[in-house]
Structures are given as C-alpha cells and as structure tokens.
Coordinates of C-alpha atoms in Angstrom, one line a residue:
Chain A
X1 CA -3.1 30.9 -17.8
X2 CA -3.8 28.6 -20.8
X3 CA -7.3 27.9 -21.9
X4 CA -8.4 24.3 -21.3
X5 CA -11.2 22.4 -23.1
X6 CA -11.8 18.8 -21.9
X7 CA -13.8 16.9 -24.5
X8 CA -15.6 13.7 -23.5
X9 CA -18.9 11.9 -23.5
X10 CA -21.6 12.3 -20.9
X11 CA -20.0 9.9 -18.5
X12 CA -17.5 10.1 -15.7
X13 CA -15.4 7.3 -17.2
X14 CA -11.8 8.1 -18.0
X15 CA -12.1 11.8 -17.8
X16 CA -13.5 12.3 -14.3
X17 CA -10.0 12.3 -12.8
X18 CA -9.2 15.3 -15.0
X19 CA -12.4 17.1 -14.1
X20 CA -11.5 16.6 -10.4
X21 CA -8.0 18.1 -11.1
X22 CA -9.5 21.2 -12.5
X23 CA -11.8 21.7 -9.6
X24 CA -9.1 20.8 -7.0
X25 CA -6.9 23.5 -8.4
X26 CA -9.7 26.0 -9.1
X27 CA -8.6 26.2 -12.7
X28 CA -11.3 27.3 -15.1
X29 CA -12.0 24.9 -18.0
X30 CA -14.6 24.1 -20.6
X31 CA -16.2 20.7 -19.7
X32 CA -17.4 19.9 -23.2
X33 CA -19.8 17.0 -23.7
X34 CA -19.9 15.3 -27.0
X35 CA -23.2 13.8 -28.2
X36 CA -23.4 10.5 -30.1
X37 CA -24.3 12.4 -33.2
X38 CA -21.5 14.9 -33.0
X39 CA -19.0 12.0 -32.3
X40 CA -19.6 10.7 -35.8
X41 CA -18.0 13.8 -37.3
X42 CA -15.5 14.5 -34.5
X43 CA -14.0 11.0 -34.3
X44 CA -11.9 11.2 -37.4
X45 CA -10.5 14.5 -36.3
X46 CA -9.1 13.1 -33.0
X47 CA -5.5 11.7 -32.8
X48 CA -6.6 8.1 -32.0
X49 CA -10.3 8.1 -32.7
X50 CA -11.1 8.1 -29.0
X51 CA -12.0 10.4 -26.2
X52 CA -11.2 12.1 -23.9
X53 CA -9.0 14.7 -25.5
X54 CA -7.8 17.9 -23.9
X55 CA -7.2 21.1 -25.8
X56 CA -4.6 23.4 -24.3
X57 CA -4.6 26.7 -26.0
X58 CA -6.0 24.9 -29.0
X59 CA -3.4 22.2 -29.1
X60 CA -4.7 18.6 -28.6
X61 CA -3.6 16.0 -26.1
X62 CA -5.0 12.4 -26.2
X63 CA -5.1 9.4 -23.9
X64 CA -6.8 9.8 -20.5
X65 CA -3.8 9.0 -18.3
X66 CA -1.4 11.2 -20.3
X67 CA -4.0 14.0 -19.8
X68 CA -4.4 13.3 -16.1
X69 CA -0.7 13.1 -15.5
X70 CA -0.1 16.4 -17.5
X71 CA -2.8 18.2 -15.4
X72 CA -1.6 16.6 -12.2
X73 CA 1.9 17.9 -12.8
X74 CA 0.7 21.3 -13.7
X75 CA -1.5 21.6 -10.6
X76 CA 0.7 19.7 -8.1
X77 CA -1.1 16.4 -7.8
X78 CA 1.5 14.1 -9.4
X79 CA 3.6 13.2 -6.4
X80 CA 6.1 15.2 -4.2
X81 CA 9.3 13.8 -5.6
X82 CA 10.4 12.0 -8.8
X83 CA 10.3 8.7 -6.9
X84 CA 6.8 9.4 -5.7
X85 CA 5.7 10.4 -9.2
X86 CA 7.1 7.0 -10.4
X87 CA 5.1 5.1 -7.8
X88 CA 1.9 7.0 -8.7
X89 CA 2.6 6.1 -12.4
X90 CA 3.3 2.5 -11.5
X91 CA -0.1 2.3 -9.7
X92 CA -1.7 3.9 -12.8
X93 CA -0.1 1.2 -15.0
X94 CA -1.3 -1.5 -12.6
X95 CA -4.8 0.0 -12.8
X96 CA -4.6 -0.3 -16.6
X97 CA -3.6 -4.0 -16.4
X98 CA -6.5 -4.6 -14.0
X99 CA -8.8 -2.6 -16.3
X100 CA -8.0 -5.0 -19.1
X101 CA -9.0 -8.0 -16.9
X102 CA -12.1 -6.2 -15.7
X103 CA -13.2 -5.0 -19.1
X104 CA -15.8 -7.7 -20.1
X105 CA -17.6 -7.2 -16.8
X106 CA -17.3 -3.4 -17.0
X107 CA -18.4 -3.1 -20.6
X108 CA -21.4 -5.4 -20.1
X109 CA -22.6 -3.5 -17.0
X110 CA -22.1 -0.1 -18.7
X111 CA -24.0 -1.2 -21.8
X112 CA -21.0 -0.5 -24.0
X113 CA -20.5 -4.0 -25.3
X114 CA -22.1 -7.3 -24.1
X115 CA -19.8 -10.1 -23.2
X116 CA -22.5 -12.3 -21.6
X117 CA -24.7 -12.4 -18.5
X118 CA -23.7 -9.7 -16.1
X119 CA -24.3 -11.9 -13.0
X120 CA -22.0 -14.6 -14.4
X121 CA -19.5 -12.0 -15.4
X122 CA -19.5 -10.4 -12.0
X123 CA -18.7 -13.8 -10.4
X124 CA -16.2 -15.0 -13.0
X125 CA -14.5 -11.8 -14.1
X126 CA -15.4 -8.9 -11.8
X127 CA -14.8 -10.5 -8.5
X128 CA -11.5 -12.1 -9.2
X129 CA -10.1 -8.9 -10.8
X130 CA -11.4 -6.9 -7.9
X131 CA -9.9 -9.2 -5.3
X132 CA -6.5 -9.3 -7.0
X133 CA -6.3 -5.5 -7.6
X134 CA -7.8 -4.2 -4.4
X135 CA -5.8 -6.7 -2.2
X136 CA -2.7 -5.1 -3.7
X137 CA -4.0 -1.6 -3.3
X138 CA -4.9 -2.3 0.3
X139 CA -1.4 -3.4 1.0
X140 CA 0.0 -0.3 -0.7
X141 CA -2.3 2.0 1.3
X142 CA -1.3 0.3 4.5
X143 CA 2.4 0.3 3.8
X144 CA 2.0 4.0 2.9
X145 CA 0.8 4.5 6.5
X146 CA -3.0 4.2 6.1
X147 CA -3.0 8.0 5.8
X148 CA -5.8 8.2 3.2
X149 CA -3.4 8.3 0.3
X150 CA -1.9 5.6 -1.9
X151 CA 1.5 7.4 -2.3
X152 CA 3.1 10.0 0.0
X153 CA 1.1 12.3 2.2
X154 CA -0.9 14.3 -0.2
X155 CA -3.5 13.8 -2.9
X156 CA -2.4 12.4 -6.2
X157 CA -4.2 11.5 -9.4
X158 CA -4.1 7.8 -8.5
X159 CA -6.1 8.5 -5.4
X160 CA -8.6 10.3 -7.6
X161 CA -8.7 7.4 -10.2
X162 CA -9.3 4.8 -7.6
X163 CA -11.9 6.8 -5.7
X164 CA -14.0 7.4 -8.8
X165 CA -13.6 3.9 -10.0
X166 CA -15.0 2.6 -6.7
X167 CA -18.1 4.8 -7.3
X168 CA -18.6 3.0 -10.6
X169 CA -18.1 -0.5 -9.2
X170 CA -20.5 0.1 -6.4
X171 CA -23.1 1.5 -8.9
X172 CA -22.8 -1.7 -10.9
X173 CA -23.2 -3.9 -7.8
X174 CA -23.9 -2.4 -4.4
X175 CA -21.1 -2.9 -1.9
X176 CA -18.8 -4.4 -4.5
X177 CA -15.7 -2.8 -2.9
X178 CA -16.4 -4.0 0.6
X179 CA -14.9 -3.6 4.1
X180 CA -12.0 -6.0 3.4
X181 CA -10.4 -2.9 2.0
X182 CA -10.6 -0.3 4.7
X183 CA -7.4 1.6 3.9
X184 CA -8.5 1.9 0.2
X185 CA -12.0 3.0 1.2
X186 CA -10.3 5.6 3.4
X187 CA -8.5 7.0 0.3
X188 CA -11.9 7.3 -1.3
X189 CA -13.4 9.0 1.7
X190 CA -10.7 11.6 1.7
X191 CA -11.3 12.4 -2.0
X192 CA -15.1 12.6 -1.7
X193 CA -14.8 14.8 1.4
X194 CA -12.2 17.2 0.0
X195 CA -13.7 20.7 0.5
X196 CA -12.4 21.7 -2.9
X197 CA -14.6 19.2 -4.6
X198 CA -17.8 19.7 -2.5
X199 CA -19.5 22.1 -4.9
X200 CA -18.7 20.0 -8.0
X201 CA -19.7 16.7 -6.4
X202 CA -23.0 18.3 -5.4
X203 CA -23.8 19.7 -8.8
X204 CA -22.3 17.2 -11.2
X205 CA -24.8 15.0 -13.2
X206 CA -25.5 11.6 -11.7
X207 CA -23.7 9.2 -14.0
X208 CA -23.8 5.5 -13.8
X209 CA -20.2 5.1 -14.9
Chain B
X1 CA 23.9 -13.8 -13.5
X2 CA 24.3 -10.1 -13.2
X3 CA 26.1 -7.8 -15.6
X4 CA 27.5 -4.6 -14.2
X5 CA 27.8 -1.9 -16.9
X6 CA 30.4 0.2 -15.1
X7 CA 33.2 -0.8 -12.8
X8 CA 32.0 1.5 -9.9
X9 CA 29.1 1.0 -7.5
X10 CA 25.8 1.3 -9.4
X11 CA 23.1 3.7 -8.3
X12 CA 20.4 1.6 -9.9
X13 CA 19.7 -2.1 -10.1
X14 CA 17.3 -3.4 -12.7
X15 CA 15.7 -6.8 -11.9
X16 CA 14.1 -8.9 -14.6
X17 CA 14.3 -12.4 -16.1
X18 CA 17.2 -13.0 -18.4
X19 CA 15.2 -12.2 -21.5
X20 CA 14.5 -9.0 -23.4
X21 CA 10.7 -8.8 -22.8
X22 CA 9.5 -6.0 -20.6
X23 CA 13.0 -5.4 -19.2
X24 CA 14.6 -4.3 -22.5
X25 CA 13.1 -0.8 -22.7
X26 CA 14.2 0.2 -19.2
X27 CA 17.6 -1.2 -19.9
X28 CA 18.0 0.8 -23.1
X29 CA 16.8 3.9 -21.3
X30 CA 19.4 3.5 -18.6
X31 CA 22.0 2.9 -21.3
X32 CA 20.9 5.9 -23.3
X33 CA 21.0 8.1 -20.2
X34 CA 24.6 6.9 -19.5
X35 CA 23.4 5.8 -16.1
X36 CA 25.4 3.2 -14.2
X37 CA 23.2 0.2 -13.4
X38 CA 23.4 -3.4 -12.4
X39 CA 21.4 -5.5 -14.8
X40 CA 20.3 -8.4 -12.5
X41 CA 18.9 -11.5 -14.2
X42 CA 16.5 -13.4 -11.9
X43 CA 16.2 -17.1 -12.6
X44 CA 13.0 -19.1 -12.5
X45 CA 14.2 -20.7 -9.3
X46 CA 15.0 -17.4 -7.6
X47 CA 11.7 -15.8 -8.8
X48 CA 9.2 -17.1 -6.1
X49 CA 11.2 -15.7 -3.3
X50 CA 12.1 -12.4 -5.0
X51 CA 8.5 -12.0 -6.1
X52 CA 7.3 -11.6 -2.6
X53 CA 9.7 -8.7 -2.1
X54 CA 8.4 -6.7 -5.1
X55 CA 5.6 -4.1 -4.8
X56 CA 3.2 -5.9 -7.2
X57 CA 4.7 -9.4 -7.5
X58 CA 6.0 -8.6 -10.9
X59 CA 9.1 -7.6 -12.8
X60 CA 10.9 -5.5 -14.0
X61 CA 11.6 -3.5 -10.9
X62 CA 14.1 -0.7 -10.6
X63 CA 15.8 -0.5 -7.3
X64 CA 16.9 3.0 -6.3
X65 CA 18.7 3.3 -3.0
X66 CA 17.1 0.1 -1.9
X67 CA 13.5 1.3 -2.8
X68 CA 11.7 -0.3 -5.8
X69 CA 9.8 1.1 -8.7
X70 CA 7.7 -1.5 -10.5
X71 CA 6.1 -1.3 -14.0
X72 CA 8.3 -0.9 -17.1
X73 CA 6.7 2.4 -18.3
X74 CA 7.0 4.0 -14.8
X75 CA 10.6 2.9 -14.7
X76 CA 11.3 4.3 -18.2
X77 CA 9.6 7.6 -17.5
X78 CA 11.4 8.0 -14.1
X79 CA 14.8 7.5 -15.6
X80 CA 14.0 9.4 -18.8
X81 CA 12.6 12.5 -17.0
X82 CA 15.7 12.9 -15.0
X83 CA 18.0 12.8 -18.0
X84 CA 16.2 15.0 -20.6
X85 CA 14.7 12.0 -22.4
X86 CA 11.0 12.6 -21.7
X87 CA 10.3 15.6 -23.9
X88 CA 11.4 19.2 -23.6
X89 CA 8.2 20.7 -22.2
X90 CA 5.3 19.4 -20.1
X91 CA 3.2 19.3 -23.3
X92 CA 5.8 17.2 -25.2
X93 CA 6.1 14.9 -22.1
X94 CA 2.3 14.4 -22.2
X95 CA 2.5 13.5 -25.9
X96 CA 5.3 11.0 -25.1
X97 CA 3.0 9.5 -22.5
X98 CA 0.1 9.4 -24.9
X99 CA 2.1 7.6 -27.5
X100 CA 3.3 5.1 -24.9
X101 CA -0.3 4.4 -23.8
X102 CA -1.3 4.0 -27.4
X103 CA 1.4 1.4 -27.8
X104 CA 0.1 -0.4 -24.8
X105 CA -3.5 -0.4 -26.2
X106 CA -2.1 -1.8 -29.5
X107 CA 0.0 -4.5 -27.7
X108 CA -2.9 -5.6 -25.5
X109 CA -4.6 -6.9 -28.7
X110 CA -1.4 -7.7 -30.7
X111 CA 0.1 -9.9 -28.0
X112 CA -2.7 -12.4 -28.5
X113 CA -0.9 -13.2 -31.7
X114 CA 2.7 -12.2 -30.9
X115 CA 3.0 -14.2 -27.7
X116 CA 2.2 -17.3 -29.8
X117 CA 4.9 -16.3 -32.2
X118 CA 7.4 -16.1 -29.4
X119 CA 6.3 -19.5 -28.1
X120 CA 4.3 -18.5 -25.1
X121 CA 0.9 -20.0 -24.5
X122 CA -1.1 -22.2 -26.9
X123 CA -3.4 -21.5 -29.8
X124 CA -3.8 -21.4 -33.5
X125 CA -1.1 -19.1 -34.9
X126 CA -2.8 -18.5 -38.2
X127 CA -6.1 -17.8 -36.7
X128 CA -4.6 -15.4 -34.1
X129 CA -2.7 -13.6 -36.9
X130 CA -6.0 -13.0 -38.8
X131 CA -8.0 -12.1 -35.8
X132 CA -5.5 -10.1 -33.7
X133 CA -2.1 -9.7 -35.5
X134 CA -3.1 -8.1 -38.7
X135 CA -6.0 -5.9 -37.5
X136 CA -4.0 -4.6 -34.6
X137 CA -1.1 -3.9 -36.8
X138 CA -3.2 -2.1 -39.4
X139 CA -5.0 0.0 -36.9
X140 CA -1.9 1.1 -35.1
X141 CA 1.0 1.5 -37.5
X142 CA -0.7 4.0 -39.9
X143 CA -1.0 6.3 -36.8
X144 CA 2.7 5.8 -36.1
X145 CA 3.6 6.8 -39.6
X146 CA 1.3 9.8 -39.4
X147 CA 3.0 10.9 -36.2
X148 CA 6.5 10.5 -37.6
X149 CA 5.5 12.4 -40.8
X150 CA 3.7 15.2 -39.0
X151 CA 6.5 15.6 -36.4
X152 CA 9.0 15.6 -39.2
X153 CA 12.2 15.3 -37.2
X154 CA 12.7 11.5 -37.4
X155 CA 11.7 11.2 -33.8
X156 CA 8.2 10.6 -32.5
X157 CA 8.0 13.8 -30.4
X158 CA 10.0 17.0 -30.6
X159 CA 13.4 17.2 -32.1
X160 CA 15.4 14.7 -30.0
X161 CA 15.1 11.1 -28.8
X162 CA 12.6 10.3 -26.0
X163 CA 11.8 7.1 -24.1
X164 CA 8.9 6.4 -26.4
X165 CA 11.2 6.3 -29.4
X166 CA 13.1 3.6 -27.6
X167 CA 9.8 1.7 -26.8
X168 CA 8.5 1.9 -30.4
X169 CA 11.9 0.9 -31.9
X170 CA 12.2 -2.1 -29.7
X171 CA 8.6 -3.2 -30.5
X172 CA 8.8 -2.7 -34.2
X173 CA 12.2 -4.2 -34.7
X174 CA 11.2 -7.2 -32.6
X175 CA 8.1 -7.8 -34.6
X176 CA 10.0 -7.4 -37.9
X177 CA 12.6 -9.9 -36.8
X178 CA 10.2 -12.5 -35.5
X179 CA 7.6 -12.2 -38.3
X180 CA 9.7 -11.5 -41.4
X181 CA 7.9 -9.1 -43.8
X182 CA 5.2 -8.3 -41.3
X183 CA 5.9 -4.6 -41.3
X184 CA 6.9 -4.2 -44.9
X185 CA 4.0 -1.8 -45.5
X186 CA 5.4 0.5 -42.9
X187 CA 8.9 1.4 -44.1
X188 CA 8.9 4.7 -42.1
X189 CA 8.5 2.6 -38.9
X190 CA 11.4 0.4 -39.8
X191 CA 13.5 3.4 -40.6
X192 CA 12.6 4.9 -37.2
X193 CA 13.8 1.8 -35.5
X194 CA 17.1 1.8 -37.4
X195 CA 17.7 5.5 -36.5
X196 CA 17.1 4.9 -32.8
X197 CA 19.2 1.8 -32.7
X198 CA 22.0 3.7 -34.4
X199 CA 22.2 6.1 -31.4
X200 CA 25.7 5.3 -30.0
X201 CA 24.7 4.4 -26.4
X202 CA 21.8 2.2 -27.7
X203 CA 24.0 0.6 -30.4
X204 CA 26.6 -0.2 -27.8
X205 CA 24.0 -1.7 -25.5
X206 CA 22.5 -3.8 -28.2
X207 CA 25.9 -5.1 -29.3
X208 CA 26.9 -6.0 -25.7
X209 CA 23.6 -7.2 -24.2
X210 CA 23.5 -10.6 -22.7
X211 CA 20.2 -11.5 -24.4

C-alpha cells in the first residue's frame, strides 16, 4: 500500500472530501496540518502555491478535485461505470462554477477576504447562488431516484463534497440549506450517518469551514 | 446544421453552438480518439427548447446512447479515458486533471479580459488587460513552461498526448491569435500548441472544422 500524506490548513475546506475518502476506505494516511508560519516557507515548494497537496509515496499531487478524484478511483467512490464517473465529474465541475459565484460571500464569512457586509452578501450573492445550484442538485437527486445519492446507487465523492459544503453553509447562516431541498439533504444525511465515518466525525476538530 | 464526421451511424452526438468556445476541446478529443460523432450545431432559436432537455441547462453536452453528459471537462475526460488519452497511470491521470483545474482557475480570471477581446460583454478593454489579462497570464504561463520543461517530452504529462494537451493548445493558440504578441514571452507554450495541432487527427479536424 502506498504511503499517503495529505497536507492542508486547519480547515475542512477543499480537503475534507479527501479525508472522508481515507476514512471510508479505512486507508491509513498522515493528516498533516500546516500552520500559517510554516506556509511561508512551504508555499514556494508546492506545484501551484496552493493547498491541499497529496503526497503518494513522496510524489506530489495538487488541486483538490484532482486529488479527490484520484483517491475516489483508488478506493471505489468515483462512480460505477465510465458514464457514472462522467456524471460525478460534471457535478464537480458544476460545483466549481457555483463556487466561483459564491466566493465573495464564502470568503467574507470565512474571514479569508472581505468583499463587503456579510448580511448584504448573503442576500445578494449567497442566496441567489444557493438557489440556482441547489435547485439543480435537488432535481438531479430526484431524477436519480431520491436514493440518498446524486449519481448511481452508491456513495461518490460528489455526495461527500456537497454534504460537507452544506455543513459550512449552515455554519455561516443557520438553516441556509433549507427544506426546499429534501433529496439533497437526504444525500447529506446518508454521508453523515455512514458508519465508516462515525469515529472520524466524532473526533475531528470543530471547524467553521 | 450538423456535420457528420463519418458516413456510418455515430455513437456520439456533441451538441453546442456553432462556435469553437467550450465545444472545441470535446470535438478535438473525439477527433483525436478517432471516434465517430455527430457535431450538432444548435442555433440561438433552437436553444431555449433544447436547454430544458439538458442536465444543467448548458452546453456542450455529449449524448451517448441517448443519455447526456454535460460540462466540457467531464466530456473530454470521459472520451479520453476510454481511448488512452487520459494518462497511462492513475497518478498521471490525476496530474492531467490537476493541470486542467489549474487552467480553469487561470481562465476564471483571464476571461474577464479575454471575453471582451472576443466581443462578449462590455467594459474597458485596456483596463481589463491591465487588471486581469496580464496578471493572470504572468501567474499561469510560467507554471506551464515549468511543467513542459520538467516533463521533458513535449507533452504536459507523460510521454504521449493527453486531453489536457489539447485543452492548453486550444487555449494558448486562441489567445495568441486574438491578441497578437500576447504570449511572445512564452515560446515553449506556442511550440507546444504547434506540436499538438500537428498531430494528424487534430490537424485534419482543424482544417475541416466548420468554425
């Protein structure tokens, strides 16, 4: 088995999906947290000056979704056919497009970069982005059979991405992902109640985002 | 219109507007893979009705046995992985994906200048060039040159062409064409585009393509 080292900041952010994948597959890994001080020297040594990065037997991978997809394929959470994998990927791409729209609201709430007043941003940026994206996700989840998954009949990395993202959105504003989206919330429930994640979810640090 | 690339029944249909845009990379991947496909151009008049039949209300979509895959990168990766064009190992495939995502990050900023160049949207072109075009270019292309040099094969990943080579070649050649001289500081990138566009199946597609 290769040795895995996941390198990221002390946040869930873009790496929590990958952490979930290690725990779901019971694969040992080093969950390495970089401090702000260490980042000053580490940044120049990363492929794109960003985290997360994943070291696999000492070889580096960058870009959170490339990492998540790589691990998902290795561990069986990428989709059950080439077509399903493509649908999972397409939802990941759609998430990224949504993320770009959401970013001013997200970054302000997270304290990463201030784009203005967070209440105004919630109304003018967060809510429209949420409504557009989650309405689409709700339709996808329903068309998939409201079976607790966005694609196919088993857990994929897009289920994990959406589930963790909802945690963050609701941290920023309680009930932000509301009961207009029952099939999507069911996807999240299934992730958060997966027995393979119980121990990690209980012991992981409480992180705002 | 629709252009059928082979005389027999296509397995795939690619739907997009009759422009290069986000449809060009999937088309080139299909051509590179020697896969029969129907290249369907949707007009502005046809779009509202077709839109409601797509998964995300967007194009391109690839129709495979009547089922649709949206999102140009998902389409490219789907076709590429089935035809040896997505990296030879899972690790290489992950690097192909990482480079594609890096391109996306670059383009999210760069397009604030480049869309104006192409005539989409409104704004001060010179201001956008200074604020978005030049900084995005100079943050991204040195990394591309570094990748090409450290990989050392003329391709971005591994020793053969992958879908991300096609993505980068289309992007860089388009920019160089629309903004003459803009990539002159990055000759390795222009050479890479020439190399990819000289691959016979891609060369043939470029010569014959409707737009």
